[in-house]
Coordinates of C-alpha atoms in Angstrom, one line a residue:
Chain A
M1 CA -58.7 11.6 -11.4
S2 CA -55.4 9.8 -11.1
K3 CA -52.3 11.1 -12.9
A4 CA -50.7 8.7 -15.3
H5 CA -47.5 8.3 -13.3
D6 CA -49.6 7.4 -10.2
I7 CA -51.2 4.4 -12.0
A8 CA -49.7 1.1 -10.9
V9 CA -52.2 -1.3 -12.6
T10 CA -54.7 -0.7 -15.3
T11 CA -56.8 -3.0 -17.4
H12 CA -58.9 -1.8 -20.3
G13 CA -61.7 -3.8 -22.0
V14 CA -60.4 -7.1 -20.8
D15 CA -62.3 -10.2 -21.9
I16 CA -61.6 -13.7 -20.8
S17 CA -63.7 -16.8 -21.3
F18 CA -63.0 -20.5 -20.6
G19 CA -64.3 -23.5 -22.6
T20 CA -66.1 -23.5 -25.9
G21 CA -69.7 -23.9 -27.2
E22 CA -72.2 -24.7 -24.5
T23 CA -69.6 -25.0 -21.8
K24 CA -68.2 -21.6 -22.5
V25 CA -68.0 -19.5 -19.4
T26 CA -67.2 -15.8 -19.5
A27 CA -65.1 -14.8 -16.6
L28 CA -64.2 -11.2 -17.4
Q29 CA -66.0 -9.0 -19.9
Q30 CA -64.8 -5.5 -20.8
T31 CA -63.3 -5.2 -17.4
E32 CA -61.9 -1.8 -16.5
F33 CA -59.7 -1.7 -13.4
T34 CA -57.2 0.7 -12.0
A35 CA -54.9 0.6 -9.0
R36 CA -52.7 3.4 -7.9
R37 CA -49.2 3.4 -6.5
G38 CA -49.0 3.6 -2.8
E39 CA -52.5 2.2 -2.2
L40 CA -53.9 -1.1 -0.9
I41 CA -56.9 -1.9 -3.0
M42 CA -59.3 -4.8 -2.4
L43 CA -61.2 -6.7 -5.0
V44 CA -64.4 -8.0 -3.5
G45 CA -67.5 -9.7 -4.8
P46 CA -69.4 -12.9 -4.7
S47 CA -67.9 -16.2 -5.7
G48 CA -67.6 -16.6 -9.5
C49 CA -67.6 -12.9 -10.2
G50 CA -64.1 -13.0 -11.7
K51 CA -62.0 -11.7 -8.9
T52 CA -59.4 -14.5 -9.1
T53 CA -59.4 -14.3 -12.9
L54 CA -58.7 -10.6 -12.8
L55 CA -56.0 -11.2 -10.2
S56 CA -54.4 -13.8 -12.4
V57 CA -54.5 -11.3 -15.4
I58 CA -52.8 -8.6 -13.3
A59 CA -50.3 -11.1 -12.0
G60 CA -49.4 -12.1 -15.6
T61 CA -50.3 -15.7 -15.0
L62 CA -53.2 -15.5 -17.4
K63 CA -53.4 -13.7 -20.7
P64 CA -56.6 -12.0 -21.7
D65 CA -58.5 -12.9 -24.8
S66 CA -58.7 -9.2 -25.6
G67 CA -58.1 -5.9 -24.0
T68 CA -55.0 -4.3 -22.5
V69 CA -53.2 -4.9 -19.2
E70 CA -50.6 -2.4 -18.1
V71 CA -48.6 -2.9 -14.9
F72 CA -46.1 -0.2 -13.9
G73 CA -46.1 1.0 -17.5
Q74 CA -45.5 -2.4 -19.1
R75 CA -48.1 -4.0 -21.3
L76 CA -48.5 -7.6 -20.1
D77 CA -51.0 -8.5 -22.8
K78 CA -48.2 -8.0 -25.4
M79 CA -45.6 -10.1 -23.5
N80 CA -44.7 -13.7 -24.4
Q81 CA -44.5 -16.4 -21.6
A82 CA -40.7 -15.8 -21.0
E83 CA -41.2 -12.1 -20.7
L84 CA -44.2 -12.6 -18.3
T85 CA -42.1 -15.0 -16.2
A86 CA -39.3 -12.4 -16.0
F87 CA -41.7 -9.7 -15.2
R88 CA -43.3 -11.7 -12.3
R89 CA -39.8 -12.5 -11.0
K90 CA -38.9 -8.9 -10.7
H91 CA -42.1 -7.0 -10.1
L92 CA -44.5 -9.2 -8.2
G93 CA -44.9 -10.7 -4.7
F94 CA -47.5 -13.3 -3.9
V95 CA -49.4 -14.1 -0.8
F96 CA -51.6 -17.2 -1.4
Q97 CA -54.8 -18.3 0.3
S98 CA -53.2 -21.7 1.3
F99 CA -49.8 -20.1 2.0
N100 CA -48.1 -22.5 -0.4
L101 CA -45.1 -22.9 1.8
I102 CA -42.9 -25.8 0.8
P103 CA -43.2 -28.2 3.8
T104 CA -39.8 -29.9 3.2
L105 CA -37.9 -26.6 3.3
S106 CA -37.2 -24.6 6.4
V107 CA -38.9 -21.3 7.1
V108 CA -35.9 -19.3 5.9
E109 CA -35.5 -21.4 2.8
N110 CA -39.1 -20.7 1.8
V111 CA -38.5 -17.0 2.1
M112 CA -35.3 -17.3 0.1
V113 CA -37.1 -18.7 -3.0
P114 CA -37.9 -15.4 -4.8
L115 CA -34.3 -14.2 -4.2
L116 CA -32.7 -17.4 -5.5
I117 CA -35.0 -17.3 -8.5
Q118 CA -33.5 -13.9 -9.2
G119 CA -30.0 -15.4 -9.1
I120 CA -29.0 -13.8 -5.8
S121 CA -26.4 -15.8 -3.9
N122 CA -27.4 -18.2 -1.2
D123 CA -25.6 -16.2 1.5
E124 CA -27.1 -12.9 0.5
A125 CA -30.6 -14.5 0.1
R126 CA -30.3 -16.0 3.6
R127 CA -29.2 -12.8 5.1
R128 CA -32.1 -10.8 3.6
S129 CA -34.6 -13.5 4.4
I130 CA -33.6 -13.6 8.1
A131 CA -33.9 -9.8 8.2
I132 CA -37.4 -9.8 6.9
L133 CA -38.4 -12.8 9.1
E134 CA -37.3 -10.6 12.1
K135 CA -39.6 -7.9 10.8
V136 CA -42.6 -10.3 10.7
G137 CA -41.8 -11.4 14.2
L138 CA -40.4 -14.8 13.5
K139 CA -36.9 -14.3 14.7
G140 CA -35.6 -17.6 16.0
R141 CA -38.0 -19.7 13.9
E142 CA -35.9 -19.5 10.7
D143 CA -34.7 -23.1 10.7
G144 CA -37.9 -24.7 11.7
K145 CA -40.3 -26.3 9.3
P146 CA -43.5 -24.4 8.2
N147 CA -45.7 -27.2 9.5
A148 CA -44.5 -26.5 13.0
L149 CA -45.9 -23.0 12.9
S150 CA -49.5 -21.8 13.5
G151 CA -51.6 -20.6 10.5
G152 CA -51.0 -17.0 11.4
Q153 CA -47.2 -17.6 11.6
Q154 CA -47.3 -19.5 8.3
Q155 CA -49.0 -16.5 6.6
R156 CA -46.4 -14.2 8.1
V157 CA -43.7 -16.4 6.4
A158 CA -45.7 -16.1 3.2
I159 CA -45.8 -12.3 3.6
A160 CA -42.0 -12.3 4.2
R161 CA -41.5 -14.4 1.1
A162 CA -43.7 -12.0 -0.9
L163 CA -41.8 -8.9 0.2
V164 CA -38.3 -10.1 0.5
H165 CA -37.3 -9.1 -3.0
E166 CA -39.1 -5.7 -2.6
P167 CA -41.6 -6.0 -5.5
P168 CA -43.6 -3.0 -6.5
L169 CA -46.8 -5.0 -6.8
L170 CA -48.0 -7.3 -4.0
I171 CA -50.8 -9.7 -5.0
C172 CA -52.7 -11.2 -2.1
D173 CA -55.3 -13.9 -2.8
E174 CA -57.7 -14.4 0.2
P175 CA -54.8 -13.9 2.7
T176 CA -57.0 -14.2 5.8
S177 CA -59.5 -16.9 4.7
A178 CA -57.6 -19.6 6.6
L179 CA -57.2 -17.5 9.7
D180 CA -59.4 -16.5 12.6
K181 CA -60.6 -12.9 13.1
D182 CA -57.8 -11.6 15.3
T183 CA -55.0 -13.3 13.4
G184 CA -56.5 -12.1 10.1
A185 CA -56.5 -8.6 11.4
Q186 CA -52.9 -8.9 12.6
I187 CA -51.9 -10.2 9.2
M188 CA -53.6 -7.4 7.4
E189 CA -52.0 -4.9 9.8
M190 CA -48.7 -6.4 8.8
V191 CA -49.4 -6.4 5.1
R192 CA -50.3 -2.7 5.4
E193 CA -47.4 -1.8 7.5
L194 CA -44.7 -3.7 5.6
S195 CA -46.0 -2.9 2.1
R196 CA -46.7 0.7 2.7
S197 CA -44.5 2.5 0.2
P198 CA -45.3 5.4 -2.2
D199 CA -44.2 3.2 -5.1
R200 CA -45.8 -0.1 -4.1
C201 CA -49.3 -1.2 -4.9
V202 CA -51.1 -4.0 -3.0
V203 CA -54.1 -5.8 -4.6
V204 CA -56.0 -8.0 -2.3
V205 CA -58.8 -10.4 -3.3
T206 CA -61.0 -11.2 -0.4
H207 CA -64.4 -12.3 0.8
D208 CA -63.6 -11.3 4.4
F209 CA -65.5 -8.1 5.1
R210 CA -63.8 -7.8 8.5
I211 CA -60.6 -6.7 6.8
F212 CA -62.2 -4.1 4.5
R213 CA -61.1 -1.4 6.9
F214 CA -57.5 -2.0 5.9
A215 CA -58.1 -1.0 2.3
D216 CA -57.6 2.4 0.8
R217 CA -60.2 1.6 -1.8
I218 CA -62.4 -1.3 -2.6
A219 CA -63.4 -2.4 -6.1
E220 CA -66.6 -4.5 -6.2
M221 CA -67.0 -7.0 -9.0
E222 CA -70.1 -8.5 -10.4
D223 CA -70.4 -10.8 -13.5
G224 CA -66.9 -10.3 -14.6
R225 CA -67.0 -6.5 -14.4
I226 CA -66.0 -3.9 -11.8
S227 CA -69.4 -2.7 -10.7
R228 CA -68.3 0.1 -8.4
V229 CA -65.2 1.4 -6.7
V230 CA -65.6 2.7 -3.1
D231 CA -63.1 5.3 -1.7
D232 CA -64.4 4.9 1.8
P233 CA -64.1 1.2 2.8
L234 CA -65.9 1.8 6.1
S235 CA -69.0 2.6 4.1
I236 CA -69.2 -1.1 3.0
T237 CA -70.7 -3.3 5.7
Q238 CA -71.5 -6.9 5.8
Q239 CA -75.1 -6.1 5.0
N240 CA -74.6 -4.0 1.9
F241 CA -71.8 -6.3 0.6
Chain B
M1 CA -32.3 -23.0 -6.3
F2 CA -30.6 -26.3 -6.8
R3 CA -29.7 -26.6 -3.1
L4 CA -33.3 -26.0 -2.3
A5 CA -34.3 -28.6 -4.8
L6 CA -32.1 -31.1 -2.9
N7 CA -33.6 -30.1 0.4
M8 CA -37.0 -30.7 -1.1
L9 CA -35.9 -34.2 -2.1
F10 CA -34.3 -35.0 1.2
G11 CA -37.1 -33.5 3.2
D12 CA -39.6 -36.1 2.0
R13 CA -37.8 -39.1 3.5
A14 CA -40.5 -41.7 2.8
K15 CA -40.7 -40.8 -0.8
L16 CA -36.9 -40.6 -1.0
A17 CA -36.6 -44.1 0.6
M18 CA -39.0 -45.5 -1.9
L19 CA -37.2 -43.8 -4.8
L20 CA -33.8 -45.1 -3.6
C21 CA -35.2 -48.6 -3.1
G22 CA -36.4 -48.7 -6.7
L23 CA -33.1 -47.3 -8.1
A24 CA -30.9 -49.4 -5.8
F25 CA -32.8 -52.6 -6.6
S26 CA -32.6 -51.8 -10.3
A27 CA -28.8 -51.1 -10.1
L28 CA -28.3 -54.2 -8.0
L29 CA -30.1 -56.4 -10.4
M30 CA -28.3 -55.0 -13.4
A31 CA -24.8 -55.0 -11.8
Q32 CA -25.2 -58.4 -10.1
Q33 CA -26.7 -60.2 -13.0
T34 CA -24.2 -58.8 -15.4
S35 CA -21.3 -59.7 -13.1
V36 CA -22.5 -63.2 -12.8
F37 CA -23.0 -63.4 -16.5
F38 CA -19.5 -62.2 -17.2
G39 CA -18.3 -64.6 -14.4
I40 CA -19.9 -67.5 -16.2
M41 CA -18.6 -66.3 -19.5
S42 CA -15.1 -65.9 -18.1
W43 CA -15.3 -69.6 -17.2
T44 CA -15.6 -70.4 -20.9
Y45 CA -11.9 -69.5 -21.4
T46 CA -10.7 -71.1 -18.2
P47 CA -8.1 -73.3 -20.0
V48 CA -6.4 -70.2 -21.3
V49 CA -6.2 -68.8 -17.8
N50 CA -5.1 -72.0 -16.1
I51 CA -2.5 -73.1 -18.7
R52 CA -0.7 -69.7 -19.1
A53 CA 1.1 -70.3 -22.4
H54 CA 2.0 -67.4 -24.6
V55 CA 0.9 -69.0 -27.9
W56 CA -1.6 -71.8 -28.5
V57 CA -1.6 -73.8 -31.7
S58 CA -4.6 -75.8 -32.9
D59 CA -6.2 -77.5 -35.8
P60 CA -7.3 -74.8 -38.3
M61 CA -11.0 -75.7 -37.7
V62 CA -10.9 -75.0 -34.0
E63 CA -13.1 -72.0 -33.0
Q64 CA -12.6 -71.8 -29.2
A65 CA -10.6 -73.2 -26.3
N66 CA -13.1 -76.0 -25.4
D67 CA -13.3 -77.2 -28.9
A68 CA -10.3 -79.4 -29.3
K69 CA -9.9 -81.1 -32.7
P70 CA -7.1 -83.6 -32.1
M71 CA -4.1 -83.5 -34.4
R72 CA -1.3 -85.9 -35.1
D73 CA 1.8 -85.8 -32.8
T74 CA 3.9 -85.0 -35.9
E75 CA 2.4 -81.5 -36.0
L76 CA 4.5 -80.7 -32.9
G77 CA 7.7 -81.1 -34.9
R78 CA 6.4 -78.8 -37.6
V79 CA 5.6 -76.1 -35.1
R80 CA 9.0 -76.5 -33.3
S81 CA 10.7 -76.0 -36.7
V82 CA 9.1 -72.6 -37.2
D83 CA 11.7 -69.8 -37.0
G84 CA 11.0 -67.8 -33.8
V85 CA 9.6 -70.7 -31.7
A86 CA 11.8 -71.0 -28.5
W87 CA 10.0 -74.2 -27.5
A88 CA 6.7 -76.0 -28.1
A89 CA 5.0 -78.6 -25.9
P90 CA 2.0 -80.9 -26.5
L91 CA -1.3 -80.5 -24.6
H92 CA -4.1 -83.0 -24.4
T93 CA -7.6 -82.1 -23.1
S94 CA -10.6 -84.4 -23.1
F95 CA -13.7 -85.1 -21.2
L96 CA -13.7 -88.5 -19.5
Q97 CA -15.6 -90.4 -16.9
A98 CA -13.7 -91.2 -13.7
R99 CA -14.7 -94.1 -11.5
M100 CA -14.5 -93.5 -7.8
V101 CA -13.6 -96.1 -5.2
D102 CA -17.2 -96.3 -4.1
G103 CA -18.3 -97.1 -7.7
N104 CA -19.6 -93.7 -8.6
F105 CA -18.7 -92.0 -11.9
K106 CA -17.8 -88.4 -12.3
L107 CA -17.1 -86.4 -15.4
I108 CA -13.6 -85.0 -15.5
T109 CA -11.5 -82.8 -17.7
L110 CA -8.3 -84.7 -18.3
V111 CA -5.3 -82.4 -19.1
G112 CA -2.2 -84.1 -20.4
I113 CA 1.0 -81.9 -20.1
D114 CA 4.5 -82.3 -21.4
A115 CA 6.4 -84.4 -18.8
D116 CA 9.8 -82.9 -19.6
T117 CA 8.9 -79.2 -19.3
F118 CA 5.6 -79.4 -17.4
A119 CA 4.4 -76.6 -19.7
G120 CA 0.7 -76.0 -18.9
A121 CA 1.0 -77.3 -15.4
P122 CA -1.2 -75.6 -12.7
A123 CA 0.4 -72.6 -11.2
Q124 CA -0.4 -73.4 -7.6
L125 CA -0.2 -76.7 -5.8
T126 CA -1.7 -76.7 -2.4
Q127 CA -0.5 -80.3 -1.7
G128 CA 2.2 -82.5 -3.4
R129 CA 4.8 -81.8 -6.0
I130 CA 4.5 -81.4 -9.8
E131 CA 7.5 -83.7 -10.3
D132 CA 5.6 -86.6 -8.8
L133 CA 3.6 -86.7 -12.0
R134 CA 6.5 -88.5 -13.5
L135 CA 5.7 -91.5 -11.3
P136 CA 3.5 -94.2 -12.8
N137 CA -0.3 -93.7 -13.0
T138 CA -0.2 -90.4 -11.2
V139 CA -2.5 -87.4 -11.4
I140 CA -3.0 -84.1 -9.8
V141 CA -6.6 -83.0 -9.0
D142 CA -7.9 -79.5 -8.5
E143 CA -9.3 -78.6 -5.1
W144 CA -12.9 -78.4 -6.2
G145 CA -12.5 -81.8 -7.9
A146 CA -11.0 -83.3 -4.7
Q147 CA -14.1 -82.2 -2.8
L148 CA -16.5 -83.2 -5.6
M149 CA -15.0 -86.7 -6.0
G150 CA -14.5 -87.1 -2.3
K151 CA -15.6 -90.1 -0.3
S152 CA -18.8 -90.3 1.6
V153 CA -18.2 -91.4 5.2
K154 CA -20.3 -91.5 8.3
G155 CA -19.3 -88.7 10.6
P156 CA -19.0 -88.8 14.4
D157 CA -22.6 -87.5 14.6
G158 CA -23.8 -90.3 12.5
K159 CA -24.5 -88.1 9.5
M160 CA -22.9 -88.8 6.1
Q161 CA -20.3 -86.3 5.1
T162 CA -17.9 -85.9 2.2
V163 CA -14.2 -86.2 2.8
A164 CA -12.1 -84.6 0.1
L165 CA -9.6 -86.7 -1.9
K166 CA -6.0 -86.2 -0.9
P167 CA -2.6 -87.4 -2.1
G168 CA -2.4 -91.2 -2.0
D169 CA -6.1 -91.7 -2.8
V170 CA -6.9 -93.6 -6.0
F171 CA -9.6 -93.6 -8.6
E172 CA -9.9 -95.1 -12.1
I173 CA -10.1 -93.6 -15.6
N174 CA -11.1 -96.1 -18.2
D175 CA -10.3 -98.9 -15.8
I176 CA -6.7 -97.6 -15.4
E177 CA -5.5 -96.6 -11.9
A178 CA -5.1 -92.9 -11.3
R179 CA -3.2 -92.2 -8.0
I180 CA -3.4 -88.6 -6.7
V181 CA 0.0 -87.1 -6.0
G182 CA -1.1 -83.5 -5.6
I183 CA -3.9 -81.0 -5.2
C184 CA -3.9 -77.8 -7.2
K185 CA -5.7 -74.6 -7.2
V186 CA -7.1 -73.6 -10.6
R187 CA -10.1 -71.7 -11.9
R188 CA -13.2 -73.7 -12.6
A189 CA -14.4 -74.3 -16.1
F190 CA -17.7 -73.6 -17.8
T191 CA -17.8 -77.2 -19.1
G192 CA -18.2 -78.4 -15.5
G193 CA -15.9 -81.3 -14.7
P194 CA -12.9 -80.9 -12.4
F195 CA -9.4 -80.7 -13.8
V196 CA -7.3 -83.9 -13.6
Y197 CA -3.7 -83.2 -14.7
T198 CA -1.4 -86.0 -15.9
T199 CA 1.5 -86.3 -18.3
Y200 CA 0.8 -86.1 -22.1
D201 CA 1.9 -89.7 -22.6
R202 CA -0.2 -91.1 -19.7
A203 CA -3.2 -89.1 -21.0
K204 CA -2.9 -91.2 -24.2
T205 CA -3.1 -94.3 -22.0
Y206 CA -6.1 -93.1 -20.2
T207 CA -7.8 -92.3 -23.6
L208 CA -7.2 -95.9 -24.6
G209 CA -4.7 -95.1 -27.3
A210 CA -6.9 -92.8 -29.4
R211 CA -5.1 -92.2 -32.8
R212 CA -5.0 -88.5 -32.4
T213 CA -4.5 -87.0 -28.9
L214 CA -2.7 -83.7 -29.6
S215 CA -5.4 -81.2 -28.7
F216 CA -3.3 -78.1 -28.6
M217 CA 0.4 -77.2 -28.7
L218 CA 1.8 -74.5 -26.4
A219 CA 4.6 -72.4 -27.8
E220 CA 6.9 -69.8 -26.5
P221 CA 8.2 -67.0 -28.8
A222 CA 12.0 -66.6 -29.1
P223 CA 13.3 -63.3 -27.5
G224 CA 12.4 -60.3 -29.5
I225 CA 9.3 -61.9 -31.1
T226 CA 5.8 -61.0 -29.9
P227 CA 3.2 -63.7 -29.5
S228 CA 1.2 -62.1 -32.4
E229 CA 4.2 -62.2 -34.7
L230 CA 4.9 -65.8 -33.8
C231 CA 1.2 -66.7 -34.5
E232 CA 1.5 -65.2 -37.9
R233 CA 4.7 -67.2 -38.7
I234 CA 3.2 -70.5 -37.4
E235 CA 0.0 -70.0 -39.4
R236 CA 2.0 -69.1 -42.5
E237 CA 4.4 -72.0 -42.3
T238 CA 2.2 -74.8 -40.9
G239 CA -1.3 -74.0 -42.0
L240 CA -2.4 -74.5 -38.4
K241 CA -4.2 -72.0 -36.3
A242 CA -2.2 -70.0 -33.7
W243 CA -3.7 -68.0 -30.9
T244 CA -2.4 -65.6 -28.3
S245 CA -3.4 -66.0 -24.7
D246 CA -4.6 -62.4 -24.0
T247 CA -7.6 -62.7 -21.7
V248 CA -8.9 -59.1 -22.2
I249 CA -12.1 -59.8 -24.0
W250 CA -12.5 -56.2 -24.8
D251 CA -9.3 -56.4 -26.8
W252 CA -10.6 -56.8 -30.4
S253 CA -7.6 -58.8 -31.5
D254 CA -8.7 -61.8 -33.6
R255 CA -5.8 -63.8 -32.3
S256 CA -6.9 -64.0 -28.7
L257 CA -8.1 -67.5 -27.9
A258 CA -9.9 -66.3 -24.7
R259 CA -11.8 -63.6 -26.6
N260 CA -12.8 -65.9 -29.4
T261 CA -14.0 -68.4 -26.9
F262 CA -16.0 -65.7 -25.0
W263 CA -17.7 -64.5 -28.2
W264 CA -18.3 -68.0 -29.5
F265 CA -20.3 -68.8 -26.4
W266 CA -22.0 -65.4 -26.7
K267 CA -23.1 -66.2 -30.2
N268 CA -23.9 -69.9 -29.9
T269 CA -25.6 -70.2 -26.5
G270 CA -28.7 -68.8 -24.9
I271 CA -26.7 -67.4 -21.9
P272 CA -26.5 -63.8 -23.1
F273 CA -30.3 -63.9 -23.8
S274 CA -31.3 -65.3 -20.4
F275 CA -29.0 -62.9 -18.5
G276 CA -29.9 -60.1 -20.8
T277 CA -33.5 -60.7 -19.9
A278 CA -32.7 -60.4 -16.2
V279 CA -30.7 -57.2 -16.8
A280 CA -33.6 -55.8 -19.0
L281 CA -36.0 -56.7 -16.2
G282 CA -33.9 -54.7 -13.7
L283 CA -34.0 -51.8 -16.1
F284 CA -37.7 -51.9 -16.6
V285 CA -38.4 -52.5 -12.9
G286 CA -36.1 -49.5 -12.1
I287 CA -37.9 -47.3 -14.7
A288 CA -41.3 -48.4 -13.4
I289 CA -40.7 -48.0 -9.7
S290 CA -38.5 -44.9 -9.9
G291 CA -40.5 -43.3 -12.6
Q292 CA -43.7 -43.9 -10.7
T293 CA -42.3 -42.8 -7.4
F294 CA -40.6 -39.7 -8.8
Y295 CA -43.8 -38.9 -10.7
S296 CA -45.8 -39.1 -7.4
F297 CA -43.1 -36.9 -5.7
V298 CA -43.7 -34.4 -8.5
L299 CA -47.5 -34.6 -8.2
E300 CA -47.3 -34.1 -4.4
N301 CA -45.1 -31.0 -5.0
L302 CA -47.0 -29.8 -8.0
K303 CA -48.7 -26.9 -6.3
Y304 CA -45.3 -25.8 -4.9
F305 CA -43.8 -26.0 -8.3
A306 CA -46.7 -24.0 -9.6
A307 CA -46.1 -21.4 -6.9
I308 CA -42.4 -21.2 -7.7
K309 CA -43.5 -20.8 -11.4
A310 CA -45.8 -18.0 -10.5
M311 CA -43.0 -16.3 -8.6
G312 CA -41.1 -16.1 -11.8
A313 CA -39.0 -19.3 -12.0
S314 CA -38.4 -20.1 -15.6
M315 CA -39.0 -23.6 -16.9
R316 CA -35.3 -24.0 -17.3
V317 CA -34.8 -23.5 -13.5
L318 CA -37.7 -25.8 -12.7
A319 CA -36.4 -28.5 -15.1
G320 CA -32.9 -28.0 -13.5
M321 CA -34.4 -28.6 -10.1
L322 CA -36.1 -31.8 -11.2
I323 CA -33.0 -33.0 -13.0
I324 CA -30.9 -32.3 -9.9
Q325 CA -33.3 -34.2 -7.7
A326 CA -33.5 -37.2 -10.1
V327 CA -29.8 -37.3 -10.8
T328 CA -29.0 -37.1 -7.1
A329 CA -31.4 -39.9 -6.3
G330 CA -30.0 -41.9 -9.2
L331 CA -26.4 -41.5 -8.0
I332 CA -27.3 -42.5 -4.4
G333 CA -29.4 -45.4 -5.8
F334 CA -26.6 -46.5 -8.0
G335 CA -24.1 -46.3 -5.1
L336 CA -26.4 -48.4 -2.9
G337 CA -27.1 -51.0 -5.6
A338 CA -23.6 -51.3 -6.8
G339 CA -22.4 -51.5 -3.2
M340 CA -24.9 -54.3 -2.5
A341 CA -23.8 -56.1 -5.7
Q342 CA -20.2 -55.8 -4.6
A343 CA -21.0 -57.2 -1.2
I344 CA -23.0 -60.1 -2.7
G345 CA -20.1 -60.6 -5.2
R346 CA -17.6 -60.9 -2.3
V347 CA -19.6 -63.7 -0.8
M348 CA -19.9 -65.4 -4.2
I349 CA -16.2 -65.1 -4.8
E350 CA -15.5 -66.6 -1.4
K351 CA -17.8 -69.5 -2.1
G352 CA -16.7 -69.8 -5.7
M353 CA -20.3 -70.1 -6.9
P354 CA -21.7 -68.6 -8.9
P355 CA -18.8 -67.0 -10.7
F356 CA -18.7 -63.2 -10.3
V357 CA -16.6 -60.8 -12.4
M358 CA -17.4 -57.1 -12.0
F359 CA -15.5 -55.3 -14.7
P360 CA -15.2 -51.5 -14.4
Q361 CA -17.2 -51.4 -17.6
I362 CA -20.2 -53.1 -15.8
L363 CA -20.2 -50.4 -13.1
I364 CA -20.0 -47.7 -15.8
A365 CA -22.8 -49.3 -17.8
T366 CA -24.9 -49.7 -14.6
L367 CA -24.3 -46.1 -13.7
V368 CA -25.2 -44.9 -17.2
L369 CA -28.5 -47.0 -17.1
T370 CA -29.4 -45.9 -13.6
M371 CA -28.8 -42.3 -14.7
G372 CA -30.9 -43.1 -17.7
I373 CA -33.8 -44.2 -15.4
S374 CA -33.4 -41.0 -13.4
I375 CA -33.4 -38.8 -16.5
V376 CA -36.5 -40.6 -17.8
S377 CA -38.1 -40.0 -14.4
A378 CA -37.0 -36.3 -14.5
I379 CA -38.4 -35.9 -18.0
I380 CA -41.8 -37.3 -16.9
G381 CA -41.8 -34.8 -14.0
I382 CA -40.6 -31.9 -16.3
V383 CA -43.5 -32.6 -18.7
K384 CA -46.0 -32.5 -15.9
V385 CA -44.6 -29.3 -14.4
S386 CA -44.4 -27.6 -17.8
R387 CA -48.1 -28.2 -18.2
V388 CA -49.1 -26.9 -14.9
D389 CA -50.6 -23.4 -15.2
A390 CA -49.1 -20.9 -12.8
A391 CA -52.6 -19.4 -12.4
T392 CA -53.6 -22.6 -10.5
V393 CA -51.9 -21.1 -7.4
F394 CA -54.9 -18.7 -7.1
R395 CA -57.4 -21.5 -7.1
G396 CA -57.0 -22.4 -3.5

């Protein structure tokens, strides 16, 4: 049983549906989910089971129809849009499936975005961005354009961007789906290594069973609910997933 | 963030070029057409510019400088008797047909000036002397008229070419000889015909002794009296209409003959409408091209704006980014368009056709309208970005 102060994310009785009448689709129903500080938890399950919807709720980009969402002690379900925006700015880092690096900006400028959004000066943002790019092994590539990098390198830039402002919650949406096996493993290694902190929680949505081994726990979803939570990721294989 | 917004804009060179083309074309059309319009309109009060008198006196029914309602010569004495008039001189203007040596007829504007004072004479003679107008049957023709009324001769290459008239050449006005003694440089008039200057008395001869030939009187205020004050005195004492010669059409003085002429043409001709249509077209084309291009720029970047939104950028920051992008493109587009309009204007001024007057107000108005186009484009983009759901970033 987790102690209250260990809890990073918790959802209770979350319902979300889209559309009305015959087109109504229930994405989450009475979803209960908990992620602890200092852990890397993966959300897995078949397509359409509600993983991305739950991720959006945790990230504060989607408000539940009912239920409570608490992230680092703050009730997201009670916040208005402006408060949610401010919350994401300070507390969240994102790694997207398709990287979402702005192609017309340089690598370092892409990484600077979360810092500049927070109002940090250009010089300071650049300094911190260059430092983290060095950590992800992209020293010397700062001023190039993202399109000149390989998929793995682009995802490293995305990781640098997600962590540059040191958010307590890192949200990763299918971070390895666009990468080959080895590169995917390297990326997950990097996510684990860089995000490892007693106060940081990493939530990863993935279909990629090859990276399950990087998780501390795995929450399986089915039909909009968490069907089971596994403490030993290695016990889940491709066959039983 | 605003620096990054600019980098996003400049990073997409193809889109930027398209956007700038739309804005520059729009600014060019607006600035150039408006300048030509004001150039043409400035020709309407050419007599005021060419003749350079401080005070003009006319029949009370006259509304503008090209609308001469001839008065009796005795009116000149009445004006001269008004306290505060240093001197007053007669002026005749009329449109007549001139017959060239080769038998062709050309429309001219005959200007008869006082032979004693030469008040109203052209400021710059490129050939001849003004005093020679005192010789019998003599005229001074403007440069453009000398070319227009020139003789057609066969050139060394066998092709026909026009040789401009020069001092010594002769033509006829109402079958009376007019011998050229000088060529002058004056501004062209809206009414079309070249200026032919002669003395006031000889103008009467050329008009075949019309009963009333006094079109205007030119007056000079005595020292210490302003033109406006003199106008008031003349109107009060003679019942005639008196005008100042201010040529600033934005000066809302009712006494300015130039201004009244400008606005008379504005109200009574279709010129403002036709040029206004071209300017409006420029505006609409600008809005259409720039709005569409900027919108497609926003659409292409929508997923990045959504990502930035998800990362915690407020709508104010995103709107600021879009406004900075649109305004920067607008400023560059305006610079390019106004620069091209200036360059075209220079060529026009050198050729003298069509007239081109680019007031600072035209540039300011073009800048304001171009910025308006940019802001409209930005608003379209802001609406689109405001509607994008930050959660879309998780949908691949």
